[in-house]
Backbone as JSON Lines, residues from 0, in Angstrom:
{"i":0,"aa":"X","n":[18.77,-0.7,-6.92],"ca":[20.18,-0.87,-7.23],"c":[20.87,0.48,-7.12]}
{"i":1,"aa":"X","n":[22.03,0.65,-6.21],"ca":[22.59,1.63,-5.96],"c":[23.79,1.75,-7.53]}
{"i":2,"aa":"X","n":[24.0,3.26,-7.41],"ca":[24.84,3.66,-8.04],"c":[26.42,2.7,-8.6]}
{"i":3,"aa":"X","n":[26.38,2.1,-6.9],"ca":[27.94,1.22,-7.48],"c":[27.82,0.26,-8.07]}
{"i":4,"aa":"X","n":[26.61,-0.57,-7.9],"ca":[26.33,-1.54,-8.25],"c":[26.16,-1.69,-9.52]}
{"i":5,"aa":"X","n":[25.63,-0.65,-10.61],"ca":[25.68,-0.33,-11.54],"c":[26.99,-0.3,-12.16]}
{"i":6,"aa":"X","n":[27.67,0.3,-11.71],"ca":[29.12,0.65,-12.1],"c":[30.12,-0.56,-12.12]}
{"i":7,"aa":"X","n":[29.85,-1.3,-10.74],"ca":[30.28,-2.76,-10.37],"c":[29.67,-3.7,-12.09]}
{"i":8,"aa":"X","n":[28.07,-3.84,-12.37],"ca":[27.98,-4.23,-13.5],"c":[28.93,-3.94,-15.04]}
{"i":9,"aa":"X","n":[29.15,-2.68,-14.61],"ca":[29.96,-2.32,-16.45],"c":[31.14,-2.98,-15.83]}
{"i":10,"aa":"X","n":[31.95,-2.93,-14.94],"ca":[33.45,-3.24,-14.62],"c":[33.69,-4.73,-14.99]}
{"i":11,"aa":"X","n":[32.4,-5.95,-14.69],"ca":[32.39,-6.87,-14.73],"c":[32.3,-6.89,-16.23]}
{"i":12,"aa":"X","n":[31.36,-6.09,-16.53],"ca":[30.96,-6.74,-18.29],"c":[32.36,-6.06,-19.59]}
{"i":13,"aa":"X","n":[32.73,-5.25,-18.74],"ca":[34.33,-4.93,-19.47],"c":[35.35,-5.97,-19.56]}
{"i":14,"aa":"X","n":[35.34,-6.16,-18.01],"ca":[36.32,-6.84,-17.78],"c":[36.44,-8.4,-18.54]}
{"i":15,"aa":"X","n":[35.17,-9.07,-18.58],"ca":[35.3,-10.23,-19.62],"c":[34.94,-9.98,-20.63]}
{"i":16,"aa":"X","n":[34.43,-8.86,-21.5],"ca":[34.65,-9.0,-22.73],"c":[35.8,-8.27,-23.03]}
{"i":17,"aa":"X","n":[37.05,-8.06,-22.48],"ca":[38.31,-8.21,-22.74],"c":[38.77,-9.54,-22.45]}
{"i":18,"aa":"X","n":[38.36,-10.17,-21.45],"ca":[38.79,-11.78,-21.06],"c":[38.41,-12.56,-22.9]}
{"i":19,"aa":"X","n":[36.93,-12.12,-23.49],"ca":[36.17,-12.93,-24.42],"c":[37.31,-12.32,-25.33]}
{"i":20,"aa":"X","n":[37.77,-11.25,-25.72],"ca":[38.64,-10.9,-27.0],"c":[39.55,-12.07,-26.94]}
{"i":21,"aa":"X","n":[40.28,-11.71,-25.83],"ca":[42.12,-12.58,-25.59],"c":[41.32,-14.27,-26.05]}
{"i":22,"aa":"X","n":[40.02,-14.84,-25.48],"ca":[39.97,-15.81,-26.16],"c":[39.79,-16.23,-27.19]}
{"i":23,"aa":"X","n":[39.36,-14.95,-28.05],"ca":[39.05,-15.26,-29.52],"c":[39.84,-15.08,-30.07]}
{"i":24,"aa":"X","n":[41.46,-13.91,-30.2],"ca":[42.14,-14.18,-30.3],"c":[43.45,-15.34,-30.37]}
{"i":25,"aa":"X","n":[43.33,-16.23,-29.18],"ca":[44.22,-17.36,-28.51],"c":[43.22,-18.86,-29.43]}
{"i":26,"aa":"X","n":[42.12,-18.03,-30.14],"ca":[41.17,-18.95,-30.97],"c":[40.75,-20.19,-29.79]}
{"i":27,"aa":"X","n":[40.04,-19.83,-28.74],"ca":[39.64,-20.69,-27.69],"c":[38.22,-20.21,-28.01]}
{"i":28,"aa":"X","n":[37.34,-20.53,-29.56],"ca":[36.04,-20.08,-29.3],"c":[34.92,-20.28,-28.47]}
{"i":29,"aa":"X","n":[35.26,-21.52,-27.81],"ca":[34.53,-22.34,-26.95],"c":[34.37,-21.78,-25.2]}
{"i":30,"aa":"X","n":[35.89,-21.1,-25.31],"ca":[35.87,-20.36,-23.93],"c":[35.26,-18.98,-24.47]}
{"i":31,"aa":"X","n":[35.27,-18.01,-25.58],"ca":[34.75,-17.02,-25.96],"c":[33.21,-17.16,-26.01]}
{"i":32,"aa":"X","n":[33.21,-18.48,-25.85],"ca":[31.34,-18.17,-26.21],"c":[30.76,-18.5,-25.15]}
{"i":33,"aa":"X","n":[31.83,-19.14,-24.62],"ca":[31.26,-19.12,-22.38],"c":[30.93,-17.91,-21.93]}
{"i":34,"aa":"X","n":[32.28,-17.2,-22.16],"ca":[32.17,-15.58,-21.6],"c":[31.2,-14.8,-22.24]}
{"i":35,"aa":"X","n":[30.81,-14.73,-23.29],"ca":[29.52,-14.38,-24.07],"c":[28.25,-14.22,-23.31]}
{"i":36,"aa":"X","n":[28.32,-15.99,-22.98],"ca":[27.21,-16.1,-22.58],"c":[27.28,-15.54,-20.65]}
{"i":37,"aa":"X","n":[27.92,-15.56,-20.42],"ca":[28.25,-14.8,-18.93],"c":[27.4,-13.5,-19.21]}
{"i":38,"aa":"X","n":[28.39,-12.51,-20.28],"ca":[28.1,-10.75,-20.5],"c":[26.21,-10.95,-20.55]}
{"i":39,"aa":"X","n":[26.29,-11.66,-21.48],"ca":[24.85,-11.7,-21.82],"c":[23.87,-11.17,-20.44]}
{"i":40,"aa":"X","n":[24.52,-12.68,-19.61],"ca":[23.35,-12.87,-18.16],"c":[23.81,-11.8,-17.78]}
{"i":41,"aa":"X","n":[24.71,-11.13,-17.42],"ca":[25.39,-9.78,-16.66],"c":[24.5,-8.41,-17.24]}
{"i":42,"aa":"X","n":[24.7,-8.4,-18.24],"ca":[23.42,-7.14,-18.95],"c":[22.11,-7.39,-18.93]}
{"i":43,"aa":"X","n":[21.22,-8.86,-18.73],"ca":[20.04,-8.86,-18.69],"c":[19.9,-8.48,-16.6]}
{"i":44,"aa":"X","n":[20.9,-8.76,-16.36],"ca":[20.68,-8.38,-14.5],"c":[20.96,-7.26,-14.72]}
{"i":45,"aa":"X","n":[21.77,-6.58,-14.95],"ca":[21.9,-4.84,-14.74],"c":[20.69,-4.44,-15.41]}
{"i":46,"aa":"X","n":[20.29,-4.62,-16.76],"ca":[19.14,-4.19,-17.05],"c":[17.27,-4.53,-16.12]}
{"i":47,"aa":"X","n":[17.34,-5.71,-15.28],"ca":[16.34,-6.12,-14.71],"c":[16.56,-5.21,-13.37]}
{"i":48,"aa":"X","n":[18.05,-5.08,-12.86],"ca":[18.2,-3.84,-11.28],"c":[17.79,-2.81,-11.99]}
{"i":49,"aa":"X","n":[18.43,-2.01,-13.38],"ca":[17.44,-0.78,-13.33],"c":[16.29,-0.67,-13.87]}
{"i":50,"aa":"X","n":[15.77,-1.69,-13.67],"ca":[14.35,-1.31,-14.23],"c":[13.42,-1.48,-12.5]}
{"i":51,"aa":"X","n":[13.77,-2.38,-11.85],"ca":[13.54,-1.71,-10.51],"c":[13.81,-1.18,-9.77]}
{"i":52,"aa":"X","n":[15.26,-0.2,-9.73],"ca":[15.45,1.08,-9.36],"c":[14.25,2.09,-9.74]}
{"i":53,"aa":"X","n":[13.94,1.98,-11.41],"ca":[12.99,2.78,-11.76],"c":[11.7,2.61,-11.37]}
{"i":54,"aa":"X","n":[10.9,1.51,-11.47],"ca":[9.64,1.24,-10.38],"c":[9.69,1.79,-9.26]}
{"i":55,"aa":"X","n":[10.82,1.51,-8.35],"ca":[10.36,1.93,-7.27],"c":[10.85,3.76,-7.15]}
{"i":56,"aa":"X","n":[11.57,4.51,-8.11],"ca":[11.34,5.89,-8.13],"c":[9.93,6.3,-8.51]}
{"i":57,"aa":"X","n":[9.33,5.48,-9.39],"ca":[8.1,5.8,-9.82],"c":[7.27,5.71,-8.39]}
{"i":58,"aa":"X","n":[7.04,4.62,-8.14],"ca":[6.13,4.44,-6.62],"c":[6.55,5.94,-5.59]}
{"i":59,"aa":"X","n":[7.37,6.24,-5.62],"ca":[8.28,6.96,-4.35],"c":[7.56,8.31,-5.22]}
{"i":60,"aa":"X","n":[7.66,8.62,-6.3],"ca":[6.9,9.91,-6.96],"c":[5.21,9.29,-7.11]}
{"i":61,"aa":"X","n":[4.83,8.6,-7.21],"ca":[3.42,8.18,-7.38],"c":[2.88,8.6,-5.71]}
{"i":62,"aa":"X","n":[3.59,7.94,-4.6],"ca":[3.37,8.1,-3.43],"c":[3.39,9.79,-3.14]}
{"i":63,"aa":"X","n":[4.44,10.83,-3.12],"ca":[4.41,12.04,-3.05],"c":[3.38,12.84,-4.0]}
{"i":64,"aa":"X","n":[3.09,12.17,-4.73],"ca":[2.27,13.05,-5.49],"c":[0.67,13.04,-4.92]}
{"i":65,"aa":"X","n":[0.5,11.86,-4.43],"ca":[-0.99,11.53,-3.24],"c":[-0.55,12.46,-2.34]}
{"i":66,"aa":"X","n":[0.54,12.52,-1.32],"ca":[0.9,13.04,-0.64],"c":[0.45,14.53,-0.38]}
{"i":67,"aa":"X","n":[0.74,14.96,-1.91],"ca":[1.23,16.76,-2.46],"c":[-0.82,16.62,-2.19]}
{"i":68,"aa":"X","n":[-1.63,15.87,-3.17],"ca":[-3.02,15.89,-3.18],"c":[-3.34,15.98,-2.12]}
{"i":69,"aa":"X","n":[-3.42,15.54,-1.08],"ca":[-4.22,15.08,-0.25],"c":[-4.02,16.55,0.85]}
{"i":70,"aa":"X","n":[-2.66,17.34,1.03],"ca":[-2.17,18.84,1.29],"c":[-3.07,19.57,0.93]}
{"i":71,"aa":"X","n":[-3.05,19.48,-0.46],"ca":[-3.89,20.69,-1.27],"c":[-5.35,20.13,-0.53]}
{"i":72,"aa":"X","n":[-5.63,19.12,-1.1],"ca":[-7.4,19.3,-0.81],"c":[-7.57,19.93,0.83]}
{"i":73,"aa":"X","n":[-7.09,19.33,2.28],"ca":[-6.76,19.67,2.99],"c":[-6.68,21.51,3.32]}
{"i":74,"aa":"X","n":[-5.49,21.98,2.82],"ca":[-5.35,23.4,2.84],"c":[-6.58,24.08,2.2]}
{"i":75,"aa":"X","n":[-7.46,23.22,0.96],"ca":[-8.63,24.04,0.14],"c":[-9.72,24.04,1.13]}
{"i":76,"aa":"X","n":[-10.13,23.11,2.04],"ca":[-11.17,22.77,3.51],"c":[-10.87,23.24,4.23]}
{"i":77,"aa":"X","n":[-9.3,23.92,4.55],"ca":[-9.47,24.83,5.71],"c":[-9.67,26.69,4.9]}
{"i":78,"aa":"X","n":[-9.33,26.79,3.91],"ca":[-9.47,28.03,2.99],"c":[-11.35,27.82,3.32]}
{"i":79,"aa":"X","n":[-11.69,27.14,3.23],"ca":[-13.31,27.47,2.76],"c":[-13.61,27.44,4.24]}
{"i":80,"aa":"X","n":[-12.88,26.91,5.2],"ca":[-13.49,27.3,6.24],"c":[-13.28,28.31,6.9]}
{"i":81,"aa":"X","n":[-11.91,28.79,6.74],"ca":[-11.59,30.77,7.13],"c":[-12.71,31.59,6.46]}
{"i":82,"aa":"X","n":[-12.89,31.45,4.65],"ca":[-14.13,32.16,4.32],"c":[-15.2,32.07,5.06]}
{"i":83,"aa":"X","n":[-15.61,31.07,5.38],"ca":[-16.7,31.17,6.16],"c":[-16.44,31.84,7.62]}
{"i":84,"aa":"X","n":[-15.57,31.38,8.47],"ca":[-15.57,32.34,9.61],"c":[-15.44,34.08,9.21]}
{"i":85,"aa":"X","n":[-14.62,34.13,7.81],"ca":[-14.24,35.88,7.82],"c":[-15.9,36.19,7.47]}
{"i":86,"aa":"X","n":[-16.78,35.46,6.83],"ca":[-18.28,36.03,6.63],"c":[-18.5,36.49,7.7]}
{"i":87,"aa":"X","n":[-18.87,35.06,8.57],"ca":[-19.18,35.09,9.77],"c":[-18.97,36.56,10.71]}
{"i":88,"aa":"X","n":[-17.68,36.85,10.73],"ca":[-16.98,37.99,11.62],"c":[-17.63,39.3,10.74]}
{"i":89,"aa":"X","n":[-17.97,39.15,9.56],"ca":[-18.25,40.45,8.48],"c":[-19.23,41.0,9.06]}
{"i":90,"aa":"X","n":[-20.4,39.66,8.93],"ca":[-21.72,40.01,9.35],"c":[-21.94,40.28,10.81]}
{"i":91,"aa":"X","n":[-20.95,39.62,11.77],"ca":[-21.1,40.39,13.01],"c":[-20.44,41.92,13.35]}
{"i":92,"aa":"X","n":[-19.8,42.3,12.74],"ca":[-19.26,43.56,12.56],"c":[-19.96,44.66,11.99]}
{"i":93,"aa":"X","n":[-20.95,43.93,11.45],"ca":[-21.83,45.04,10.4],"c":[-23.11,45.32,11.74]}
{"i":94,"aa":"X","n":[-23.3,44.02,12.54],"ca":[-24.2,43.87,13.72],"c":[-23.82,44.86,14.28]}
{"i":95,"aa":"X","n":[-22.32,44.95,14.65],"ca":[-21.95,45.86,15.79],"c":[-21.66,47.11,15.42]}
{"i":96,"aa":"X","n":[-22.14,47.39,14.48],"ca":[-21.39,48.64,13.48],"c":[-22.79,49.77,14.05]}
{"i":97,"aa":"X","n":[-24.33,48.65,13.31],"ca":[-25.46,49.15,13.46],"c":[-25.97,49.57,14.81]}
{"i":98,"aa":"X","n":[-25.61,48.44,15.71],"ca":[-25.88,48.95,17.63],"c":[-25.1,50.27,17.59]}
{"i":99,"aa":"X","n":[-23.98,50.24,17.41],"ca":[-23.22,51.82,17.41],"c":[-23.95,52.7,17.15]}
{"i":100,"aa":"X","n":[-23.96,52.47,15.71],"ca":[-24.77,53.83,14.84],"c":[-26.39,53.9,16.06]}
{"i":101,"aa":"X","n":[-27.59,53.24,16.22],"ca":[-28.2,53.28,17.22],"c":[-27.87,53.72,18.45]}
{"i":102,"aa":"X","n":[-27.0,53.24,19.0],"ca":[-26.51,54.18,20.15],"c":[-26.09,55.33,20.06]}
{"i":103,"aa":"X","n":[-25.52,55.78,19.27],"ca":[-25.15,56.69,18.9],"c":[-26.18,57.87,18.52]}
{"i":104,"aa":"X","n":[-26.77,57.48,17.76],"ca":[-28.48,58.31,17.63],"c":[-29.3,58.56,19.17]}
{"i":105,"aa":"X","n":[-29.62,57.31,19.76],"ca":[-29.8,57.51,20.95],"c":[-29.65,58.62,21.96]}
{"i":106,"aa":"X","n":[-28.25,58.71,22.29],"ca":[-27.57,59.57,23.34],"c":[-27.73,61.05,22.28]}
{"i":107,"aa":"X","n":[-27.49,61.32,20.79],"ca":[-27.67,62.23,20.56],"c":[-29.51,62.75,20.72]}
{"i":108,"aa":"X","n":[-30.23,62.44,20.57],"ca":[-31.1,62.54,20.47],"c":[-31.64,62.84,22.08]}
{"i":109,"aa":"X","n":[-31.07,62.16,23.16],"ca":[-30.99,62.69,24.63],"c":[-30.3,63.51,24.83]}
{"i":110,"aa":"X","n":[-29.69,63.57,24.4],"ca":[-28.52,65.1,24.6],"c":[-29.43,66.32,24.23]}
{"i":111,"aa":"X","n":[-29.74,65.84,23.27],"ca":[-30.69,66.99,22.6],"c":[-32.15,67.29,23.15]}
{"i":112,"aa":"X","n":[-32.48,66.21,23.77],"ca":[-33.67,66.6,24.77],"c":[-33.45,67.85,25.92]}
């Protein structure tokens, strides 16, 4: 239930229980207790639209909130999988660190021959 529709409800339920006064006034209780019973049904429908306006905000936040989950876990499986490649790259860097340092000994050690 949109906003007007709501609003459309109070206009209606104003509008005859000013109609219900003038009849209780004019002492037409019989037409006052018609209109009564009108307001009545008129507030149990505005009250039944917002209560499924509100269900379905709930669903619409129940839904985003799986949504928001399912991101996170997602973004946490690719986090654990960068850790693992930055290992990965650590330990080959430390590989290539050591061939250096070896080469490096190497040629000094021929130099020095």
């Amino acid at each position: 239930a949109s906003g007007y529709e709501k609003e459309s409800y109070d206009e209606r339920i104003a509008k005859l229980t000013a109609e219900k006064k003038q009849k209780a006034e004019d002492e037409d209780y019989d037409g006052a207790k018609a209109i009564k019973a009108e307001i009545e049904k008129l507030k149990a429908e505005k009250a039944e639209a917002e209560k499924a306006e509100e269900e379905e905000t709930d669903e619409e936040s129940t839904t985003l909130q799986e949504a928001t989950l399912k991101e996170i876990t997602t973004l946490k499986e690719e986090n654990i999988t960068l850790k693992e490649e930055n290992t990965a790259f650590k330990k080959e860097n430390t590989t290539l660190k050591e061939k250096v340092e070896a080469l490096t000994n190497y040629i000094v050690k021929f130099i020095a021959h």
